[in-house]
Amino acid sequence: MSSIKRTAADKFRALRKAVSDEILSMTDEEILVDTRNNGLDPDDIALTMKSKAMDMIANIRKQKLKSIRENLNAAQPKPIKPIITLSLEEKKKKILEFFAKPNTNYSLAFRNGDRQSESDWESLWDDIVEQGLLDDEISEN
Amino acid sequence: MENKNNAVSEFDRITGAIEKLTTSEWNRLHKAARSFLFGTGFSDVDELVNETFCRTLNGTRNWRVDVPFVTFIINAMKSVADGDRKLIYKDEEVLATDLPNNDPDSDNDPLERFGNNALSPETIIATEIDRALAEEDLKIIEEYFKRDEAVEWVLIGIEDEMSASEIIEMSGLTKTQYESARKKFLRGLDKLFPGRRPK
């Protein structure tokens, strides 16, 4: 006999081991007779337990599918917002508005008279955007 | 190493086995589950059986091909009833290789799991409640069989993990008396448990 003081939990572990060995040693017929002797119907027991297990399996399947779907969604790259580049006319308008602001520290002076080519405007636009004074694109919202 | 496909097929293998259980096998599981309830916080057979199936289906327990499914489930139920806190505790162990930044692609910090809940006040209270429940249940069983000396010897012997020959030698029972008492006790334990224990 063990000299170590055994807790109730230790004793139950040993009891459960003995019980499982005993129940596994019983024949199918002994099991069915035992259920009937307990005033229960073996078919009812089987049907009820099976039905509950099937419900649980269906729930676990649903959860697994949901989890797979969420992982798939998380793995997909986020859609990039379509970018619309400004037209030359819009760029001109924005340039003029920018320089027309009353509190601006910048002024506009063209080297070759008042009339500018499209490439001049594009070049000016690029310089302004490069300095971060204006945004060269608009997002579609 | 298991991949996701193997995990899926394991799930299907187990659900297939559950679907194929016969009437006597369901009744065997029922009897075992009801016998295991003493000393646990599970209130009825359904709770213990569902918890066991759930852990098995989620891959917490592995069913070896050479073990009959009913044997595997009964052993798993026994293990669940015995309590798995230690296993959970081991799972939460943090190793040197788990240190943060070991995997630059991971945003999980395993050290956040350090200081597991094994010694949390909630766990200590739960453990105390479990202990009190186990002691109370043990008294019910011992009290019930008090009038049957042969069963009492068997009970004492099993509790102290004595061998059959040791119990026979100490008790003075014949082998037949011992086996009869053992059968009476182990096969009758489930009858003692109330239909459903209030929570």
PDB file of C-alpha atoms in Angstrom, chain A residues 1-2 6-32 34-35 37-38 40-43 45-54 56-57 60-61 64 71, chain B residues 11-12 15 18-19 23-24 26-32 34-36 38-40 46 49-50 53-54 57-58 71 74-75 78 81-82 134-135 137-138 141 155 158-162 170 182-183 185-187 189-191:
ATOM      1  CA  MET A   1       0.000   0.000   0.000  1.00  0.00           C
ATOM      2  CA  SER A   2       1.262   3.442  -0.821  1.00  0.00           C
ATOM      3  CA  ARG A   6      -3.569  10.314  -1.605  1.00  0.00           C
ATOM      4  CA  THR A   7      -6.039  13.065  -2.379  1.00  0.00           C
ATOM      5  CA  ALA A   8      -9.617  12.476  -3.442  1.00  0.00           C
ATOM      6  CA  ALA A   9      -8.588  13.403  -6.997  1.00  0.00           C
ATOM      7  CA  ASP A  10      -5.832  10.742  -6.944  1.00  0.00           C
ATOM      8  CA  LYS A  11      -8.325   8.158  -5.717  1.00  0.00           C
ATOM      9  CA  PHE A  12     -10.811   9.097  -8.444  1.00  0.00           C
ATOM     10  CA  ARG A  13      -8.133   8.738 -11.115  1.00  0.00           C
ATOM     11  CA  ALA A  14      -7.474   5.185  -9.916  1.00  0.00           C
ATOM     12  CA  LEU A  15     -11.214   4.469  -9.690  1.00  0.00           C
ATOM     13  CA  ARG A  16     -11.852   5.717 -13.241  1.00  0.00           C
ATOM     14  CA  LYS A  17      -9.048   3.562 -14.591  1.00  0.00           C
ATOM     15  CA  ALA A  18     -10.552   0.459 -12.938  1.00  0.00           C
ATOM     16  CA  VAL A  19     -14.054   1.392 -14.113  1.00  0.00           C
ATOM     17  CA  SER A  20     -12.962   1.906 -17.723  1.00  0.00           C
ATOM     18  CA  ASP A  21     -11.176  -1.473 -17.762  1.00  0.00           C
ATOM     19  CA  GLU A  22     -14.274  -3.142 -16.334  1.00  0.00           C
ATOM     20  CA  ILE A  23     -16.714  -1.478 -18.749  1.00  0.00           C
ATOM     21  CA  LEU A  24     -14.505  -2.305 -21.727  1.00  0.00           C
ATOM     22  CA  SER A  25     -14.449  -5.958 -20.600  1.00  0.00           C
ATOM     23  CA  MET A  26     -18.270  -6.217 -20.688  1.00  0.00           C
ATOM     24  CA  THR A  27     -19.892  -7.902 -23.693  1.00  0.00           C
ATOM     25  CA  ASP A  28     -22.350  -5.988 -25.896  1.00  0.00           C
ATOM     26  CA  GLU A  29     -25.181  -8.052 -24.462  1.00  0.00           C
ATOM     27  CA  GLU A  30     -24.125  -7.286 -20.872  1.00  0.00           C
ATOM     28  CA  ILE A  31     -24.075  -3.590 -21.699  1.00  0.00           C
ATOM     29  CA  LEU A  32     -27.596  -3.656 -23.178  1.00  0.00           C
ATOM     30  CA  ASP A  34     -27.297  -3.302 -17.823  1.00  0.00           C
ATOM     31  CA  THR A  35     -29.024  -0.321 -19.459  1.00  0.00           C
ATOM     32  CA  ASN A  37     -31.770  -2.987 -15.660  1.00  0.00           C
ATOM     33  CA  ASN A  38     -31.291   0.731 -14.998  1.00  0.00           C
ATOM     34  CA  LEU A  40     -33.552   2.880 -19.569  1.00  0.00           C
ATOM     35  CA  ASP A  41     -34.141   2.016 -23.219  1.00  0.00           C
ATOM     36  CA  PRO A  42     -30.843   1.261 -25.033  1.00  0.00           C
ATOM     37  CA  ASP A  43     -32.252   2.473 -28.374  1.00  0.00           C
ATOM     38  CA  ILE A  45     -29.915   6.256 -25.265  1.00  0.00           C
ATOM     39  CA  ALA A  46     -28.182   5.557 -28.577  1.00  0.00           C
ATOM     40  CA  LEU A  47     -30.486   7.773 -30.645  1.00  0.00           C
ATOM     41  CA  THR A  48     -30.310  10.711 -28.240  1.00  0.00           C
ATOM     42  CA  MET A  49     -26.515  10.551 -27.896  1.00  0.00           C
ATOM     43  CA  LYS A  50     -26.004  10.187 -31.640  1.00  0.00           C
ATOM     44  CA  SER A  51     -28.313  13.080 -32.428  1.00  0.00           C
ATOM     45  CA  LYS A  52     -26.476  15.385 -29.995  1.00  0.00           C
ATOM     46  CA  ALA A  53     -23.092  14.318 -31.370  1.00  0.00           C
ATOM     47  CA  MET A  54     -24.231  14.976 -34.954  1.00  0.00           C
ATOM     48  CA  MET A  56     -22.090  19.181 -32.390  1.00  0.00           C
ATOM     49  CA  ILE A  57     -20.217  17.938 -35.462  1.00  0.00           C
ATOM     50  CA  ILE A  60     -17.793  22.433 -35.498  1.00  0.00           C
ATOM     51  CA  ARG A  61     -17.930  22.103 -39.313  1.00  0.00           C
ATOM     52  CA  LYS A  64     -14.209  25.554 -39.312  1.00  0.00           C
ATOM     53  CA  ASN A  71      -8.495  33.484 -43.216  1.00  0.00           C
TER      54      ASN A  71
ATOM     55  CA  PHE B  11     -11.679  15.094 -38.640  1.00  0.00           C
ATOM     56  CA  ASP B  12     -13.573  13.051 -41.249  1.00  0.00           C
ATOM     57  CA  THR B  15     -16.837  11.843 -37.540  1.00  0.00           C
ATOM     58  CA  ILE B  18     -18.970   8.443 -34.518  1.00  0.00           C
ATOM     59  CA  GLU B  19     -21.609   7.953 -37.210  1.00  0.00           C
ATOM     60  CA  THR B  23     -26.439   0.903 -30.105  1.00  0.00           C
ATOM     61  CA  SER B  24     -24.373  -1.151 -27.662  1.00  0.00           C
ATOM     62  CA  TRP B  26     -23.393   4.246 -27.462  1.00  0.00           C
ATOM     63  CA  ASN B  27     -24.665   2.540 -24.319  1.00  0.00           C
ATOM     64  CA  ARG B  28     -21.116   1.560 -23.365  1.00  0.00           C
ATOM     65  CA  LEU B  29     -20.025   5.190 -23.732  1.00  0.00           C
ATOM     66  CA  HIS B  30     -23.029   6.296 -21.701  1.00  0.00           C
ATOM     67  CA  LYS B  31     -22.226   3.909 -18.866  1.00  0.00           C
ATOM     68  CA  ALA B  32     -18.557   4.878 -18.818  1.00  0.00           C
ATOM     69  CA  ARG B  34     -21.812   8.340 -16.082  1.00  0.00           C
ATOM     70  CA  SER B  35     -19.324   6.399 -13.974  1.00  0.00           C
ATOM     71  CA  PHE B  36     -16.632   9.015 -14.609  1.00  0.00           C
ATOM     72  CA  PHE B  38     -18.061  11.476  -9.768  1.00  0.00           C
ATOM     73  CA  GLY B  39     -15.441  13.917  -8.543  1.00  0.00           C
ATOM     74  CA  THR B  40     -15.724  16.163 -11.608  1.00  0.00           C
ATOM     75  CA  ASP B  46     -23.846  14.850 -22.331  1.00  0.00           C
ATOM     76  CA  VAL B  49     -19.213  13.159 -23.917  1.00  0.00           C
ATOM     77  CA  ASN B  50     -19.510  16.417 -25.895  1.00  0.00           C
ATOM     78  CA  PHE B  53     -15.790  14.590 -28.842  1.00  0.00           C
ATOM     79  CA  CYS B  54     -15.092  18.288 -29.227  1.00  0.00           C
ATOM     80  CA  LEU B  57     -12.503  16.629 -33.371  1.00  0.00           C
ATOM     81  CA  ASN B  58     -10.415  19.737 -32.814  1.00  0.00           C
ATOM     82  CA  THR B  71     -11.685   2.228 -26.307  1.00  0.00           C
ATOM     83  CA  ILE B  74     -13.584   5.940 -23.160  1.00  0.00           C
ATOM     84  CA  ASN B  75      -9.912   6.575 -22.360  1.00  0.00           C
ATOM     85  CA  LYS B  78     -11.454   9.328 -18.479  1.00  0.00           C
ATOM     86  CA  ALA B  81     -12.701  13.726 -16.292  1.00  0.00           C
ATOM     87  CA  ASP B  82      -9.288  13.446 -14.596  1.00  0.00           C
ATOM     88  CA  ALA B 134     -14.143  15.302  -5.187  1.00  0.00           C
ATOM     89  CA  GLU B 135     -13.994  14.767  -1.423  1.00  0.00           C
ATOM     90  CA  ASP B 137     -18.352  12.605  -3.963  1.00  0.00           C
ATOM     91  CA  LEU B 138     -15.862  10.160  -2.494  1.00  0.00           C
ATOM     92  CA  ILE B 141     -19.465   6.381  -2.619  1.00  0.00           C
ATOM     93  CA  LEU B 155     -12.743   0.215  -3.013  1.00  0.00           C
ATOM     94  CA  ILE B 158      -8.405   0.430  -5.976  1.00  0.00           C
ATOM     95  CA  GLU B 159      -8.091   3.847  -4.360  1.00  0.00           C
ATOM     96  CA  ASP B 160      -4.616   2.932  -3.136  1.00  0.00           C
ATOM     97  CA  GLU B 161      -3.716   1.285  -6.453  1.00  0.00           C
ATOM     98  CA  MET B 162      -3.155  -2.120  -4.875  1.00  0.00           C
ATOM     99  CA  MET B 170      -5.130  -8.154   3.068  1.00  0.00           C
ATOM    100  CA  ARG B 182     -15.105  -5.845  -7.814  1.00  0.00           C
ATOM    101  CA  LYS B 183     -17.658  -6.399 -10.575  1.00  0.00           C
ATOM    102  CA  PHE B 185     -18.734  -2.125  -7.401  1.00  0.00           C
ATOM    103  CA  LEU B 186     -17.296  -1.073 -10.760  1.00  0.00           C
ATOM    104  CA  ARG B 187     -20.391  -1.952 -12.779  1.00  0.00           C
ATOM    105  CA  LEU B 189     -20.943   2.985  -9.795  1.00  0.00           C
ATOM    106  CA  ASP B 190     -22.901   4.720 -12.569  1.00  0.00           C
ATOM    107  CA  LYS B 191     -26.206   3.842 -10.857  1.00  0.00           C
TER     108      LYS B 191
END
